Coordinates of C-alpha atoms in Angstrom, one line a residue:
M29 CA -0.1 0.0 0.1
T30 CA 1.4 3.2 -0.9
R31 CA 1.5 5.8 2.1
M32 CA 2.6 9.3 2.1
H33 CA 3.6 12.3 4.1
G34 CA 6.7 11.6 6.0
R35 CA 5.4 9.4 9.0
G36 CA 2.9 8.0 6.4
V37 CA 0.1 7.4 9.1
V38 CA -2.6 7.8 6.2
A39 CA -3.4 5.2 3.8
F40 CA -4.3 7.0 0.6
L41 CA -5.7 5.3 -2.5
G42 CA -2.6 3.4 -3.8
F43 CA -1.2 0.8 -6.0
V44 CA 0.8 -2.3 -5.1
L45 CA 3.1 -3.6 -8.0
C46 CA 4.9 -6.3 -6.0
S47 CA 3.3 -7.5 -2.7
T48 CA 6.5 -9.1 -1.7
A49 CA 7.7 -5.4 -0.7
L50 CA 4.9 -5.3 1.8
A51 CA 3.9 -6.7 5.2
A52 CA 3.6 -10.5 4.2
T53 CA 2.1 -13.7 6.2
P54 CA 3.3 -15.8 9.0
P55 CA 5.4 -18.8 8.6
P56 CA 3.8 -22.0 7.2
A57 CA 2.4 -23.6 10.4
T58 CA 3.2 -27.2 11.3
G59 CA 0.8 -29.2 9.1
A60 CA 0.3 -26.2 6.4
A61 CA 2.6 -27.7 3.7
Q62 CA 1.8 -27.9 0.2
Q63 CA -0.6 -30.5 -0.8
P64 CA 0.3 -33.2 -3.2
S65 CA 0.7 -31.8 -6.7
G66 CA -0.5 -33.5 -9.6
P67 CA -4.3 -33.5 -10.5
A68 CA -5.8 -36.8 -10.7
R69 CA -7.0 -38.1 -14.1
G70 CA -10.3 -36.3 -15.1
E71 CA -9.9 -33.9 -12.1
S72 CA -11.2 -30.4 -13.1
R73 CA -9.2 -27.3 -12.5
A74 CA -11.5 -26.2 -9.9
A75 CA -11.2 -29.5 -8.1
V76 CA -7.7 -29.5 -8.1
A77 CA -7.6 -25.9 -6.7
R78 CA -10.0 -26.7 -4.0
R79 CA -8.0 -29.6 -2.9
R80 CA -4.8 -27.6 -2.8
L81 CA -6.3 -25.0 -0.4
A82 CA -7.8 -27.6 2.1
A83 CA -5.2 -26.7 4.7
L84 CA -5.2 -23.0 4.1
D85 CA -7.5 -22.1 7.3
P86 CA -5.1 -22.6 9.9
V87 CA -2.4 -20.5 8.1
L88 CA -4.8 -17.5 7.8
T89 CA -6.2 -17.7 11.5
Q90 CA -2.5 -17.6 12.5
A91 CA -1.8 -14.8 10.1
I92 CA -4.4 -12.5 11.4
A93 CA -3.1 -13.2 15.0
D94 CA 0.6 -12.5 14.1
F95 CA -0.1 -9.4 12.3
Q96 CA -2.7 -8.1 14.7
V97 CA -5.3 -7.9 12.0
P98 CA -8.9 -7.6 13.2
G99 CA -10.6 -9.2 10.2
L100 CA -9.9 -10.8 6.9
A101 CA -12.0 -12.1 3.9
L102 CA -10.8 -14.2 1.0
A103 CA -12.4 -15.5 -2.2
V104 CA -10.6 -17.6 -4.8
V105 CA -12.0 -18.7 -8.1
A106 CA -10.4 -21.1 -10.4
G107 CA -11.7 -23.2 -13.5
G108 CA -14.9 -20.8 -13.8
E109 CA -15.9 -21.7 -10.2
V110 CA -15.9 -20.0 -6.9
I111 CA -13.7 -22.6 -5.1
Y112 CA -13.2 -20.9 -1.7
A113 CA -14.9 -17.9 0.1
R114 CA -14.3 -17.5 3.9
G115 CA -14.1 -14.8 6.5
F116 CA -11.6 -14.8 9.5
G117 CA -11.4 -12.7 12.7
L118 CA -13.9 -9.9 13.6
R119 CA -15.3 -7.1 11.6
D120 CA -16.6 -5.3 14.7
I121 CA -14.1 -6.0 17.7
D122 CA -16.3 -4.4 20.4
K123 CA -19.5 -6.4 19.5
K124 CA -17.3 -9.5 18.6
L125 CA -19.1 -9.7 15.1
P126 CA -17.3 -12.2 12.7
V127 CA -16.2 -11.3 9.2
T128 CA -18.1 -13.5 6.6
P129 CA -17.7 -13.9 3.1
D130 CA -20.5 -11.1 2.8
T131 CA -19.0 -8.7 4.9
L132 CA -18.4 -5.3 3.1
F133 CA -15.2 -3.6 2.8
A134 CA -13.7 -0.6 1.4
I135 CA -12.1 -1.9 -1.7
G136 CA -10.0 1.3 -2.3
S137 CA -8.1 1.5 -5.6
T138 CA -9.2 -2.0 -6.9
T139 CA -12.1 0.3 -8.0
K140 CA -9.9 1.6 -10.9
A141 CA -10.1 -1.4 -12.9
M142 CA -13.9 -1.2 -13.0
T143 CA -13.8 2.5 -13.9
A144 CA -11.4 1.3 -16.9
T145 CA -14.0 -1.6 -17.7
V146 CA -17.1 0.7 -18.2
L147 CA -14.7 3.0 -20.3
G148 CA -13.9 0.0 -22.5
M149 CA -17.6 -0.8 -22.8
L150 CA -18.1 2.8 -24.1
A151 CA -15.3 2.3 -26.4
D152 CA -16.8 -1.1 -27.7
E153 CA -20.0 1.3 -28.5
G154 CA -17.9 3.8 -30.4
K155 CA -18.7 6.7 -27.8
L156 CA -14.8 7.1 -26.9
T157 CA -11.5 6.1 -28.5
W158 CA -8.7 5.6 -26.2
D159 CA -6.2 7.5 -27.9
E160 CA -8.3 10.7 -28.6
P161 CA -7.4 14.0 -26.6
V162 CA -9.7 14.3 -23.5
R163 CA -10.6 17.8 -24.6
R164 CA -12.5 16.4 -27.5
Y165 CA -15.0 14.9 -25.0
L166 CA -14.5 17.6 -22.3
P167 CA -13.5 20.9 -24.2
W168 CA -13.1 22.7 -20.8
F169 CA -10.4 20.2 -19.4
R170 CA -7.1 22.0 -18.6
L171 CA -3.9 21.2 -16.8
S172 CA -1.3 23.9 -16.1
N173 CA 0.6 23.1 -19.1
P174 CA -1.4 24.2 -22.3
E175 CA 0.4 21.7 -24.6
I176 CA -0.1 18.9 -22.4
S177 CA -3.7 19.8 -22.0
E178 CA -4.3 19.4 -25.7
R179 CA -2.4 16.1 -26.2
L180 CA -3.4 14.1 -23.0
T181 CA -5.5 11.2 -24.1
V182 CA -8.1 9.2 -22.3
R183 CA -5.5 6.4 -22.4
D184 CA -3.3 8.7 -20.4
L185 CA -5.7 9.4 -17.7
V186 CA -6.0 5.7 -16.6
T187 CA -2.2 4.7 -17.2
H188 CA -0.9 7.3 -14.8
R189 CA 1.7 9.2 -17.3
S190 CA 0.1 12.6 -17.4
G191 CA 3.1 14.2 -16.0
L192 CA 0.9 15.0 -12.8
P193 CA 2.1 13.8 -9.6
R194 CA -0.5 12.7 -6.8
H195 CA -1.7 15.9 -5.3
D196 CA -3.9 13.5 -3.0
L197 CA -4.4 16.1 -0.2
L198 CA -6.4 18.2 -2.6
W199 CA -9.3 15.6 -2.6
Y200 CA -8.5 13.8 0.8
N201 CA -11.5 14.3 3.3
Y202 CA -13.1 16.8 0.7
N203 CA -16.7 16.3 0.4
E204 CA -18.1 20.0 -0.1
G205 CA -17.8 20.2 -4.0
T206 CA -18.5 18.4 -7.3
R207 CA -16.3 16.2 -9.3
R208 CA -16.2 18.8 -12.3
G209 CA -15.2 21.5 -9.6
L210 CA -12.0 19.3 -8.6
I211 CA -11.2 18.6 -12.4
E212 CA -11.3 22.3 -12.8
R213 CA -8.6 22.8 -10.1
L214 CA -6.3 20.5 -12.0
A215 CA -5.1 23.7 -13.9
S216 CA -3.6 25.1 -10.7
L217 CA -1.5 22.1 -10.0
E218 CA 2.2 21.6 -10.8
L219 CA 3.2 18.9 -13.3
T220 CA 6.7 17.4 -12.5
A221 CA 7.1 15.4 -15.8
D222 CA 6.4 15.6 -19.5
L223 CA 3.5 13.7 -20.9
R224 CA 4.3 9.9 -21.0
E225 CA 7.7 10.6 -19.5
K226 CA 7.2 8.8 -16.4
F227 CA 4.9 6.8 -14.2
Q228 CA 3.3 8.9 -11.5
Y229 CA 0.1 7.3 -9.7
N230 CA -2.7 9.8 -9.8
N231 CA -6.1 9.3 -8.3
L232 CA -7.4 12.8 -9.5
L233 CA -7.0 11.8 -13.2
F234 CA -8.8 8.4 -12.5
M235 CA -11.7 10.3 -11.0
T236 CA -11.6 12.4 -14.3
A237 CA -11.9 9.2 -16.2
G238 CA -14.7 8.2 -14.3
F239 CA -16.6 11.6 -14.6
L240 CA -16.0 11.2 -18.5
A241 CA -17.5 8.1 -18.6
G242 CA -20.5 9.2 -16.9
E243 CA -20.6 12.3 -19.4
L244 CA -20.3 10.0 -22.4
A245 CA -23.1 7.8 -20.9
G246 CA -25.5 10.6 -20.1
T247 CA -25.3 9.7 -16.4
T248 CA -23.1 9.3 -13.4
W249 CA -20.2 7.1 -12.9
E250 CA -21.9 5.5 -10.1
Q251 CA -25.2 4.6 -12.1
L252 CA -23.0 3.6 -15.0
V253 CA -21.0 1.1 -12.9
R254 CA -24.3 -0.1 -11.2
T255 CA -26.1 -0.8 -14.5
R256 CA -23.1 -2.1 -16.7
L257 CA -21.2 -3.9 -14.0
F258 CA -23.1 -4.5 -10.7
A259 CA -26.4 -5.6 -11.9
P260 CA -25.4 -8.2 -14.6
L261 CA -22.8 -9.7 -12.2
G262 CA -25.4 -9.8 -9.2
M263 CA -23.5 -7.5 -7.2
K264 CA -26.6 -6.2 -5.3
R265 CA -24.9 -5.2 -2.2
S266 CA -21.9 -3.4 -3.6
N267 CA -22.1 0.3 -3.5
F268 CA -20.2 3.6 -3.8
S269 CA -19.9 5.2 -0.3
V270 CA -19.0 4.4 3.2
L271 CA -22.3 6.3 4.1
D272 CA -24.3 3.2 2.5
A273 CA -21.9 0.5 3.5
E274 CA -22.5 1.3 7.3
K275 CA -26.1 1.0 6.8
D276 CA -25.6 -2.6 5.5
P277 CA -26.0 -5.3 8.4
D278 CA -23.0 -6.9 7.5
H279 CA -20.2 -4.3 7.1
A280 CA -16.4 -4.3 8.5
L281 CA -15.4 -1.5 10.8
P282 CA -12.0 0.2 10.1
Y283 CA -9.3 0.2 12.7
D284 CA -6.0 1.9 12.9
D285 CA -2.8 -0.2 12.6
K286 CA -0.8 0.1 15.9
G287 CA 1.1 -2.8 15.3
E288 CA 4.2 -0.7 14.9
K289 CA 3.3 1.4 17.7
D290 CA 1.8 0.1 20.9
G291 CA 0.3 -3.2 19.7
A292 CA -3.3 -1.7 20.2
L293 CA -6.0 -1.8 17.7
K294 CA -8.1 1.5 17.7
R295 CA -11.4 2.1 15.9
I296 CA -11.1 4.9 13.4
P297 CA -14.0 6.7 11.6
Y298 CA -14.9 5.8 8.1
R299 CA -13.2 8.1 5.5
R300 CA -15.6 9.3 2.9
I301 CA -14.3 9.7 -0.6
D302 CA -17.3 9.9 -2.7
L303 CA -16.1 12.7 -5.0
V304 CA -12.8 10.8 -6.0
G305 CA -15.1 7.9 -6.4
P306 CA -13.9 6.5 -9.6
A307 CA -10.4 6.0 -8.2
G308 CA -11.4 4.1 -5.3
A309 CA -14.7 4.6 -3.4
V310 CA -16.6 1.0 -4.1
N311 CA -17.3 -1.3 -1.1
S312 CA -17.8 -4.8 -1.9
S313 CA -17.7 -8.4 -0.2
A314 CA -15.6 -11.7 -0.9
N315 CA -18.7 -13.2 -2.6
E316 CA -19.4 -10.4 -4.7
M317 CA -15.9 -9.6 -5.7
A318 CA -15.6 -13.2 -6.8
R319 CA -18.3 -12.4 -9.5
W320 CA -15.9 -9.6 -10.7
L321 CA -12.9 -11.9 -11.0
L322 CA -14.9 -14.3 -13.0
L323 CA -15.5 -11.8 -15.5
N324 CA -12.2 -11.0 -15.9
L325 CA -11.0 -14.3 -16.5
S326 CA -13.8 -15.2 -18.9
G327 CA -12.9 -12.6 -21.5
G328 CA -15.7 -10.4 -20.3
K329 CA -18.7 -12.9 -20.6
V330 CA -21.3 -13.5 -17.9
G331 CA -22.9 -16.7 -18.6
E332 CA -23.7 -16.3 -22.5
R333 CA -23.7 -12.4 -22.3
Q334 CA -20.6 -10.5 -23.6
L335 CA -20.2 -7.4 -21.3
I336 CA -17.3 -6.1 -22.9
Q337 CA -15.2 -7.4 -26.1
A338 CA -12.6 -9.8 -25.1
S339 CA -10.1 -7.8 -27.1
T340 CA -10.9 -4.7 -25.1
L341 CA -10.7 -6.4 -21.9
A342 CA -7.2 -7.9 -22.9
D343 CA -6.1 -4.3 -23.9
I344 CA -7.1 -3.0 -20.4
Q345 CA -5.1 -5.9 -18.7
A346 CA -2.1 -5.5 -21.2
P347 CA 0.8 -3.2 -20.1
H348 CA 0.9 0.4 -21.3
M349 CA 3.3 2.2 -19.2
T350 CA 6.6 1.2 -17.5
T351 CA 6.5 1.9 -13.8
G352 CA 10.3 1.9 -13.2
D353 CA 9.7 -0.7 -10.4
T354 CA 13.0 -2.5 -9.9
G355 CA 11.5 -5.2 -7.5
E356 CA 13.2 -7.1 -4.7
R357 CA 13.0 -10.7 -6.0
P358 CA 14.4 -12.1 -9.3
D359 CA 11.4 -14.2 -9.7
V360 CA 9.0 -11.5 -9.5
V361 CA 9.5 -9.0 -12.3
D362 CA 7.5 -5.9 -13.1
V363 CA 6.2 -5.6 -16.4
G364 CA 4.3 -2.1 -16.6
Y365 CA 1.0 -0.8 -15.8
G366 CA -2.3 -1.4 -17.9
H367 CA -5.7 0.4 -17.3
G368 CA -6.2 0.3 -13.6
W369 CA -4.1 -2.9 -13.4
G370 CA -0.3 -3.6 -12.5
I371 CA 1.2 -6.5 -14.6
D372 CA 4.0 -8.5 -13.6
A373 CA 5.7 -12.0 -14.2
Y374 CA 5.1 -13.8 -10.8
R375 CA 7.4 -16.9 -10.6
G376 CA 7.1 -17.7 -14.2
H377 CA 3.2 -16.8 -14.3
R378 CA 1.7 -13.7 -16.0
R379 CA -0.2 -11.8 -12.9
V380 CA -2.5 -9.0 -13.4
Q381 CA -3.3 -7.3 -10.2
H382 CA -4.1 -4.1 -8.1
G383 CA -3.9 -3.2 -4.4
G384 CA -6.0 -0.7 -2.7
G385 CA -6.6 1.1 0.6
I386 CA -7.9 3.9 2.4
D387 CA -8.1 4.5 6.1
G388 CA -8.5 1.3 8.0
F389 CA -8.8 -1.0 4.8
I390 CA -6.6 -2.7 2.5
T391 CA -7.6 -5.0 -0.4
M392 CA -5.9 -7.0 -3.3
V393 CA -7.3 -8.4 -6.3
T394 CA -5.3 -10.6 -8.3
L395 CA -5.8 -12.5 -11.6
L396 CA -3.6 -15.1 -13.1
P397 CA -5.2 -15.2 -16.5
D398 CA -3.3 -18.0 -18.1
D399 CA -4.0 -20.2 -15.2
D400 CA -7.7 -19.3 -15.0
L401 CA -7.2 -18.2 -11.3
G402 CA -8.5 -15.2 -9.6
I403 CA -7.9 -14.2 -5.9
V404 CA -9.3 -11.4 -3.6
S405 CA -8.6 -10.6 -0.2
F406 CA -9.4 -7.9 2.3
V407 CA -8.5 -6.7 5.9
N408 CA -10.2 -4.1 8.0
T409 CA -6.8 -2.3 9.2
G410 CA -3.8 -0.8 7.5
V411 CA -1.6 -3.9 7.1
G412 CA -0.6 -5.2 3.6
L413 CA -1.5 -8.7 4.6
P414 CA -3.9 -9.1 1.6
G415 CA -1.0 -9.3 -1.2
L416 CA 0.8 -12.0 0.8
V417 CA -2.3 -14.1 1.5
N418 CA -2.8 -13.9 -2.5
Q419 CA 0.6 -15.0 -3.0
I420 CA 0.2 -17.9 -0.6
V421 CA -3.1 -18.9 -2.4
A422 CA -1.3 -18.6 -5.7
D423 CA 1.5 -20.7 -4.8
R424 CA -0.4 -23.5 -3.5
V425 CA -3.0 -23.7 -6.3
L426 CA -0.2 -23.6 -8.9
D427 CA 1.9 -26.1 -7.0
L428 CA 4.9 -23.9 -6.6
P429 CA 7.6 -24.3 -4.0
P430 CA 6.6 -22.7 -0.9
V431 CA 8.1 -19.2 0.1
D432 CA 7.7 -18.2 3.7
W433 CA 6.1 -15.0 2.8
L434 CA 4.6 -14.5 6.2
G435 CA 7.7 -15.1 8.1
E436 CA 9.8 -12.9 6.2
A437 CA 7.4 -10.2 6.2
L438 CA 6.8 -10.5 9.9
A439 CA 10.8 -10.0 10.6
K440 CA 10.7 -6.9 8.4
R441 CA 7.8 -5.6 10.4
K442 CA 9.6 -6.2 13.8
Q443 CA 12.7 -4.5 12.0
R444 CA 10.7 -1.7 10.8
K445 CA 9.2 -1.1 14.5
V446 CA 12.8 -0.8 15.9
A447 CA 13.8 1.7 13.3
L448 CA 10.7 3.6 13.6
D449 CA 11.3 3.9 17.5
E450 CA 15.1 5.0 16.7
A451 CA 14.1 7.5 14.3
K452 CA 11.5 9.3 16.6
K453 CA 14.1 9.7 19.2
N454 CA 16.1 11.6 16.6
K455 CA 13.2 13.4 15.2
A456 CA 14.2 16.9 17.1
A457 CA 17.7 16.9 15.6
A458 CA 16.7 19.3 12.8
R459 CA 14.9 21.5 15.1
I460 CA 17.0 24.7 15.7
A461 CA 16.6 25.4 19.6
G462 CA 16.0 29.1 21.1
T463 CA 14.3 30.7 18.1
Q464 CA 11.1 32.5 18.4
P465 CA 8.4 33.3 15.9
S466 CA 8.8 36.6 14.1
H467 CA 5.2 37.8 14.8
K468 CA 2.5 37.9 17.5
L469 CA 0.7 34.8 17.5
E470 CA -2.5 36.6 16.3
D471 CA -0.7 37.7 13.2
Y472 CA -0.3 34.2 11.9
V473 CA -4.4 33.8 12.3
G474 CA -6.5 34.0 9.3
D475 CA -7.9 32.5 6.0
Y476 CA -5.3 31.4 3.3
H477 CA -6.0 30.4 -0.2
H478 CA -4.5 28.3 -3.1
P479 CA -6.2 28.1 -6.5
G480 CA -5.9 24.4 -6.7
Y481 CA -6.0 23.1 -3.1
G482 CA -8.5 25.6 -2.0
P483 CA -8.8 27.2 1.5
L484 CA -6.9 26.6 4.7
R485 CA -7.8 28.3 7.9
I486 CA -5.2 29.2 10.9
A487 CA -6.7 29.7 14.0
A488 CA -5.2 30.4 17.6
G489 CA -4.7 27.2 19.7
D490 CA -3.9 26.7 23.3
A491 CA -2.8 30.1 24.5
S492 CA -0.7 28.6 27.4
K493 CA 1.3 26.8 24.9
G494 CA 1.4 29.4 22.2
S495 CA 0.0 26.9 19.6
L496 CA -1.9 27.5 16.6
T497 CA -4.4 25.0 14.7
L498 CA -4.6 24.2 11.1
T499 CA -7.9 23.5 9.4
F500 CA -8.2 21.9 5.7
N501 CA -10.7 19.8 3.9
G502 CA -12.6 19.6 7.1
I503 CA -9.6 18.2 9.3
T504 CA -8.4 20.1 12.0
A505 CA -4.9 19.8 13.6
P506 CA -2.7 21.4 16.2
L507 CA 0.4 23.2 15.2
E508 CA 3.4 23.7 17.5
H509 CA 6.1 26.2 17.0
W510 CA 9.1 24.3 15.6
H511 CA 11.7 27.1 14.8
Y512 CA 11.7 30.7 13.2
D513 CA 8.5 30.7 11.3
V514 CA 8.0 27.1 10.9
W515 CA 5.4 25.3 12.8
N516 CA 4.9 21.6 13.1
G517 CA 1.5 19.5 12.6
G518 CA 0.3 17.1 15.3
V519 CA -2.5 14.8 15.8
A520 CA -6.1 15.6 16.8
G521 CA -8.1 12.7 17.9
S522 CA -7.5 9.8 15.3
D523 CA -6.7 11.8 12.6
E524 CA -3.0 11.7 12.0
T525 CA -3.0 13.4 8.6
F526 CA -1.1 16.5 9.3
E527 CA 1.3 14.9 12.0
D528 CA 4.8 16.2 11.4
Q529 CA 3.8 18.3 8.6
K530 CA 6.0 21.4 8.5
L531 CA 4.5 24.8 7.6
L532 CA 6.5 27.7 6.8
F533 CA 5.0 31.4 7.0
R534 CA 6.2 34.1 5.0
S535 CA 6.1 37.9 5.4
D536 CA 5.6 40.6 2.8
V537 CA 7.4 43.7 2.2
N538 CA 5.1 45.4 4.7
G539 CA 6.1 42.8 7.4
E540 CA 2.8 41.2 7.5
I541 CA 2.4 37.5 7.4
A542 CA 1.0 37.0 3.9
A543 CA 1.5 33.5 3.0
V544 CA 2.0 29.8 4.4
E545 CA 3.6 27.0 2.7
A546 CA 3.5 23.4 2.9
T547 CA 4.6 20.2 1.3
F548 CA 1.4 18.9 0.6
E549 CA 2.8 17.2 -2.6
P550 CA 6.4 16.0 -1.7
S551 CA 7.4 15.4 -5.4
A552 CA 6.4 19.1 -6.2
A553 CA 7.2 22.4 -5.0
P554 CA 5.8 23.6 -1.7
I555 CA 2.2 24.5 -2.1
V556 CA 1.7 28.2 -1.2
F557 CA -1.4 29.4 0.4
T558 CA -1.9 33.1 0.4
K559 CA -3.4 34.9 3.2
Q560 CA -7.0 36.5 2.5
P561 CA -7.9 39.9 3.6
P562 CA -10.2 40.4 6.6
A563 CA -13.7 39.2 5.8
R564 CA -15.0 42.3 7.1
L565 CA -13.6 44.0 4.2
L566 CA -15.7 42.3 1.9
D567 CA -18.8 43.1 3.7
P568 CA -21.2 45.7 2.0
K569 CA -22.3 47.0 5.3
V570 CA -19.0 47.8 6.5
L571 CA -18.0 49.2 3.2
A572 CA -20.9 51.6 3.3
R573 CA -19.2 53.3 6.2
Y574 CA -16.4 54.5 4.3
V575 CA -18.3 56.1 1.4
G576 CA -18.0 59.8 1.4
R577 CA -15.9 62.8 0.2
Y578 CA -12.4 63.3 1.7
A579 CA -10.0 66.5 1.8
L580 CA -6.9 65.0 -0.1
P581 CA -4.2 67.4 -0.4
G582 CA -5.4 70.2 -3.0
E583 CA -8.3 67.9 -4.1
I584 CA -11.5 66.4 -2.7
G585 CA -11.5 62.6 -3.3
T586 CA -14.8 60.6 -3.5
V587 CA -15.2 57.0 -2.1
S588 CA -18.2 55.2 -3.4
L589 CA -19.5 51.7 -4.0
G590 CA -18.8 50.4 -7.4
G591 CA -19.0 46.8 -8.8
S592 CA -18.2 44.5 -5.9
G593 CA -16.2 46.9 -3.8
L594 CA -15.0 50.4 -3.3
Q595 CA -13.9 52.9 -5.6
I596 CA -12.2 56.3 -5.2
T597 CA -12.4 59.3 -7.7
V598 CA -10.1 62.4 -7.8
P599 CA -10.7 65.3 -10.3
G600 CA -8.6 65.0 -13.3
Q601 CA -7.5 61.2 -12.7
P602 CA -9.2 57.9 -13.5
T603 CA -11.4 56.1 -11.1
Y604 CA -9.2 53.7 -8.9
T605 CA -10.4 50.5 -7.5
L606 CA -9.8 49.6 -3.9
R607 CA -8.9 46.1 -3.3
P608 CA -8.8 44.8 0.4
E609 CA -5.6 43.7 1.6
I610 CA -4.5 41.4 4.3
S611 CA -3.0 44.6 6.5
G612 CA -6.6 45.8 6.6
R613 CA -5.9 48.6 4.0
F614 CA -7.4 48.9 0.6
V615 CA -4.7 49.0 -2.3
L616 CA -5.4 50.8 -5.3
K617 CA -5.7 48.2 -7.9
E618 CA -4.1 50.3 -10.8
V619 CA -1.2 51.7 -8.7
R620 CA -0.2 48.9 -6.3
N621 CA 2.3 50.9 -4.2
I622 CA -0.4 53.2 -3.0
S623 CA -3.2 52.1 -0.4
V624 CA -5.6 53.7 2.0
S625 CA -7.2 52.9 5.2
F626 CA -9.9 54.6 7.4
V627 CA -10.3 55.9 10.8
E628 CA -13.8 55.3 12.2
E629 CA -15.8 56.8 14.9
G630 CA -19.4 55.8 15.9
G631 CA -19.7 53.5 13.2
K632 CA -18.7 55.8 10.6
A633 CA -15.3 56.8 8.8
V634 CA -14.1 60.1 9.9
K635 CA -10.8 60.1 7.9
L636 CA -9.0 58.3 5.3
I637 CA -5.3 57.7 5.4
L638 CA -3.4 57.7 2.2
H639 CA -0.1 55.6 2.2
Q640 CA 2.3 56.4 -0.6
P641 CA 6.0 55.4 -1.0
Q642 CA 7.1 59.0 -0.4
G643 CA 4.7 59.5 2.9
V644 CA 1.7 59.1 4.7
Y645 CA -1.3 61.7 4.2
E646 CA -4.7 62.3 6.3
A647 CA -7.7 63.4 4.7
K648 CA -10.6 64.4 6.7
R649 CA -14.0 63.7 5.7
V650 CA -16.0 66.4 4.2
E651 CA -19.6 66.5 5.1

């Protein structure tokens, strides 16, 4: 599972190329050895697979204990049949409710292949061409580079080769706007590579692909997936929001993985990701995902019905972009990325798979198309166990020499814990002691804005500690002074999104705190949020107090309301627009080194102060 932001406590919608690099499964327990290999005469592929998984249950039971996973579900299909579907552990620890094959889990980025599949269905119908520019279908679509905007194709959206890095914090926990609104923000985000230059995983562009699919079908992405996939596959309980999942009588609760901290499991809130849904918002179960596996292994058919052309599905599952992954083992070799699928050579077998995760859930969907084998597994905490479970299943069904995936991963897990504990001791080494903020605490407080990331609010925190708070996308976190004008993020409740996130406040030429920057996208330049003028300077009732005539040196200046704000007119000169600024003054839009402020008495302006480079002038109100 790909994690981000330093300590990496938040699980974003991520992609797993080789699960060998993740936390693995425990050592094969005594008696859990491979079953005898060769099939009996006339024995079907499904029967062979079922027999080879006969002793799997105790291995999985031990795995969830060793890796401190509350619950796990697993489904396996082979030879066109569901040959295994089980639940282990608990979906609700407090109520001691068991995981079943029907328990709903958030499947994260394994949703991406579903989005690519409905796009493929539209391609079969002639409603889109993979290699046509996106702007042919969405003329308003823009990225920050005009040339890339014109050339970017539908295929580029779903193969992570656009040049745009993740920028995940833009959408993370954001539930107030629209998909189109999020897509329009892409024009304000930094690109860090040329088109098709390198693989850069991107949830926002997969969201764009899903939005495009809905537009071409004359509906929404949700309705398109529901009617084109879920309905014909009989996936009746699968849905698109955790708000719907938690209404289902059999759903898993998310838990925080504390295995690398204090050994505890803590219930955490569901993370709602409806807006970025096409990139990872589906919730489903082992039994229903088994039907999705069968569709992908059958060349796009359900019974006698061809949902998607076999050639289109093969194209979706074929490599279209190299990822640059070097791998850890010589027998697991990355091949590339398809359309919502990663492709590799796994111990001599072609493997098509994708991992996914969002807070408290991790899923792995694995296809071995040439072996007619499909596997899906889920856990309800942030441990990469599903990828290893799928490898154990594949090794057994394919009769491969056993590898101690679980033992190796458990050892790495313990090593990481030791390294993490040691790293924490040294965290403050980069902190410069004895420094102070350059301004009073209240000077940092205010509303800040970035055209792509939107609003960010800084408020006063604990006065006794001299702290601030950060609020972004509905997440509020404490900020402690780190050094100079740098502040460090902390944890609020169970939300660790901004823990150890450094924020640098900037001053302008007037000495005002004018902006704050943060590495919200680690592969790009810091995101700079500019401070917004006080809200009262945008209030028409407040502005009305300033309307009037003022005795300027040798002239009478008239302040009036015009357009969306104030204007000032001086005889013999053009009308100037007064724009509010962070200092509480109004700057002349047309002459930006001149500004004005007002002195009030009794709810009415009695004086205008004119600030010019050569001096400051007072102008009394003329009745």
